[in-house]
Amino acid sequence: MINIDLLVVGAGPAGLSAAIKAGNAGASVLVLERSHQLGGQLVKQTHMFFGSEKQYATHRGFEISDILLAELDKMENVTIQPHATVLAAYDDGIWTAEIEGQYQKIKPSAVVVATGASEKSLLFPGNDLPGIYGAGAVQTLMNQYGVKPANRVVMLGAGNIGLIVSYQLMQAGVEVIAVVEGSPTIGGYLVHASKLRRMGVPIFTSHTIKNAKGANTNGLESVTLWKLDENWQGISGSEFTYHVDALCIAVGLSPLSELLWQIGCKMTFSAPMGGYIPYRDKYMRTSQKGIYIAGDVGGVEEASSAMVSGQLAGISAAEYLGFEMPNMAAMKQDCLNQLASLRQGPKGAHIRAGIRQAEVSFE
Amino acid sequence: MRISEHPILDLKRSSPVKFTFDGTEISAFDNETIAVALHAAGIRTLSHSVNKHRPRGLYCAIGNCSSCVMIVDGEANVKTCITLVQDGMVVESQKGKGNLQ
């Protein structure tokens, strides 16, 4: 049995940030990560981050991961364990995990769940052909491992992920044939969209995929797109086909909330936040005492807000555990101010709505 | 295909290793996952659907969607997108749900 003050599930931007704050406060912290790679999705982000200096703006994502890990490396009371999949949480507060192939029991006094989110798929004939990837998967192939995912690609979704990954595909030598967006407007920042347009990539709004075709051996060979009417129905006769060897799907992410369900956290469905998200107080505590959330598992946002919500969860968990820092209240308020700033403006409206729906106070 | 030049990334390849996929020898680097090494070798059908046996490839690449499970050194249902290759590893296509032994 591993006895520990704080268990952090997930070593992405949220989990690492939570571990840093709780570790600074003096808690013994164990971070479990199912991949061999630490840093979560930061490691494949080659673009520079927006936001302020506090969220490492102007640094590229993979550099931020290195910064966080270097800070944790100095902390003797924090252990980060890759190859470790958390399996279950039991009623008596014991958690189990497969750590490097061994079944282990863990008894934490508090937990930060920072499991992140997974990419959604889309329903259309042929959507399971090899060569159809979540946009994050092609980032993994080309940015993390230096493997060119395909020669010609269509991107489905003009949110920030769709736009940024399209540009990154071009940097990897892939021809981006078109970006296709179901809604009548481009969802991502115009600065990213303009960059693509300058490179000659068409962005079709009010369009979607009708079907994908391919051979059993080679996977995807062509995609047929069509225009949508105002009720999001495909318009017959508007079809056009591209011969491509890859299609990227960037239609949003869904929180990985399985553990929260298992613990019995009260959940609510929020379409703008990507699916079921836990009720939480403003300091990231869930309906279960001692269980905190950080990052996308609480509702899908950007990596910058994941880091800040992770810091907030780490401070809150440390406070719950009885650890004191002289400026804890001010640190929490600073996190809240940063989150408010990251969520401001018209592009943050859906996030603010999701938070309003899920934010409650307990006891 | 491996990218040799990139405007931002300094792509570091580590030690070369060899493994087999359905009996064919594949060259890879030991800091790559099995799914990545197969992609680099031009193989992108990783699993087959249980009922209709439709080919499936990499979808999430973060160990979540299970579209990449294969038999690795005799063990079924290994998520090849988060499992690193090792020298001498035996990787096989999986048909069906896989057996424990």
PDB file of C-alpha atoms in Angstrom, chain B residues 36-88:
ATOM      1  CA  VAL B  36       4.381   5.323 -34.746  1.00  0.00           C
ATOM      2  CA  ALA B  37       7.048   2.897 -35.978  1.00  0.00           C
ATOM      3  CA  LEU B  38       4.456   1.054 -38.092  1.00  0.00           C
ATOM      4  CA  HIS B  39       3.258   4.360 -39.564  1.00  0.00           C
ATOM      5  CA  ALA B  40       6.803   5.334 -40.411  1.00  0.00           C
ATOM      6  CA  ALA B  41       7.048   2.008 -42.278  1.00  0.00           C
ATOM      7  CA  GLY B  42       3.851   2.789 -44.211  1.00  0.00           C
ATOM      8  CA  ILE B  43       1.581   0.427 -42.250  1.00  0.00           C
ATOM      9  CA  ARG B  44      -1.501   2.100 -40.902  1.00  0.00           C
ATOM     10  CA  THR B  45      -4.032  -0.695 -40.458  1.00  0.00           C
ATOM     11  CA  LEU B  46      -3.456  -1.628 -36.834  1.00  0.00           C
ATOM     12  CA  SER B  47      -6.560  -3.502 -35.690  1.00  0.00           C
ATOM     13  CA  HIS B  48      -9.778  -4.985 -37.077  1.00  0.00           C
ATOM     14  CA  SER B  49     -13.279  -4.474 -35.766  1.00  0.00           C
ATOM     15  CA  VAL B  50     -14.524  -7.469 -33.797  1.00  0.00           C
ATOM     16  CA  ASN B  51     -17.782  -8.132 -35.672  1.00  0.00           C
ATOM     17  CA  LYS B  52     -17.297  -6.983 -39.267  1.00  0.00           C
ATOM     18  CA  HIS B  53     -13.484  -7.198 -39.330  1.00  0.00           C
ATOM     19  CA  ARG B  54     -13.174  -3.709 -40.768  1.00  0.00           C
ATOM     20  CA  PRO B  55      -9.609  -2.374 -40.736  1.00  0.00           C
ATOM     21  CA  ARG B  56      -8.939   0.265 -38.103  1.00  0.00           C
ATOM     22  CA  GLY B  57      -6.051   2.669 -37.714  1.00  0.00           C
ATOM     23  CA  LEU B  58      -4.686   5.161 -35.245  1.00  0.00           C
ATOM     24  CA  TYR B  59      -7.361   7.568 -34.041  1.00  0.00           C
ATOM     25  CA  CYS B  60      -6.504   9.247 -30.711  1.00  0.00           C
ATOM     26  CA  ALA B  61      -2.841   8.296 -30.209  1.00  0.00           C
ATOM     27  CA  ILE B  62      -3.121   8.927 -26.454  1.00  0.00           C
ATOM     28  CA  GLY B  63      -4.194   5.496 -25.224  1.00  0.00           C
ATOM     29  CA  ASN B  64      -7.866   6.182 -25.129  1.00  0.00           C
ATOM     30  CA  CYS B  65      -9.850   4.952 -28.135  1.00  0.00           C
ATOM     31  CA  SER B  66      -8.468   1.379 -28.438  1.00  0.00           C
ATOM     32  CA  SER B  67      -8.419   1.581 -32.246  1.00  0.00           C
ATOM     33  CA  CYS B  68      -4.760   0.477 -32.213  1.00  0.00           C
ATOM     34  CA  VAL B  69      -4.804  -2.689 -30.108  1.00  0.00           C
ATOM     35  CA  MET B  70      -2.530  -5.514 -31.261  1.00  0.00           C
ATOM     36  CA  ILE B  71      -0.872  -8.654 -29.900  1.00  0.00           C
ATOM     37  CA  VAL B  72       2.549  -7.752 -28.518  1.00  0.00           C
ATOM     38  CA  ASP B  73       4.904 -10.516 -27.385  1.00  0.00           C
ATOM     39  CA  GLY B  74       1.872 -12.773 -27.049  1.00  0.00           C
ATOM     40  CA  GLU B  75      -0.209 -10.340 -24.989  1.00  0.00           C
ATOM     41  CA  ALA B  76      -3.513  -9.322 -26.612  1.00  0.00           C
ATOM     42  CA  ASN B  77      -5.195  -5.908 -26.527  1.00  0.00           C
ATOM     43  CA  VAL B  78      -1.977  -3.916 -26.112  1.00  0.00           C
ATOM     44  CA  LYS B  79      -2.507  -0.222 -26.913  1.00  0.00           C
ATOM     45  CA  THR B  80       0.275   0.196 -29.443  1.00  0.00           C
ATOM     46  CA  CYS B  81      -0.024   4.005 -29.488  1.00  0.00           C
ATOM     47  CA  ILE B  82       1.383   4.275 -25.943  1.00  0.00           C
ATOM     48  CA  THR B  83       3.680   1.231 -25.928  1.00  0.00           C
ATOM     49  CA  LEU B  84       7.303   1.817 -26.886  1.00  0.00           C
ATOM     50  CA  VAL B  85       8.999  -0.556 -29.321  1.00  0.00           C
ATOM     51  CA  GLN B  86      11.763  -2.775 -28.012  1.00  0.00           C
ATOM     52  CA  ASP B  87      14.432  -4.616 -29.881  1.00  0.00           C
ATOM     53  CA  GLY B  88      13.199  -8.077 -30.851  1.00  0.00           C
TER      54      GLY B  88
END
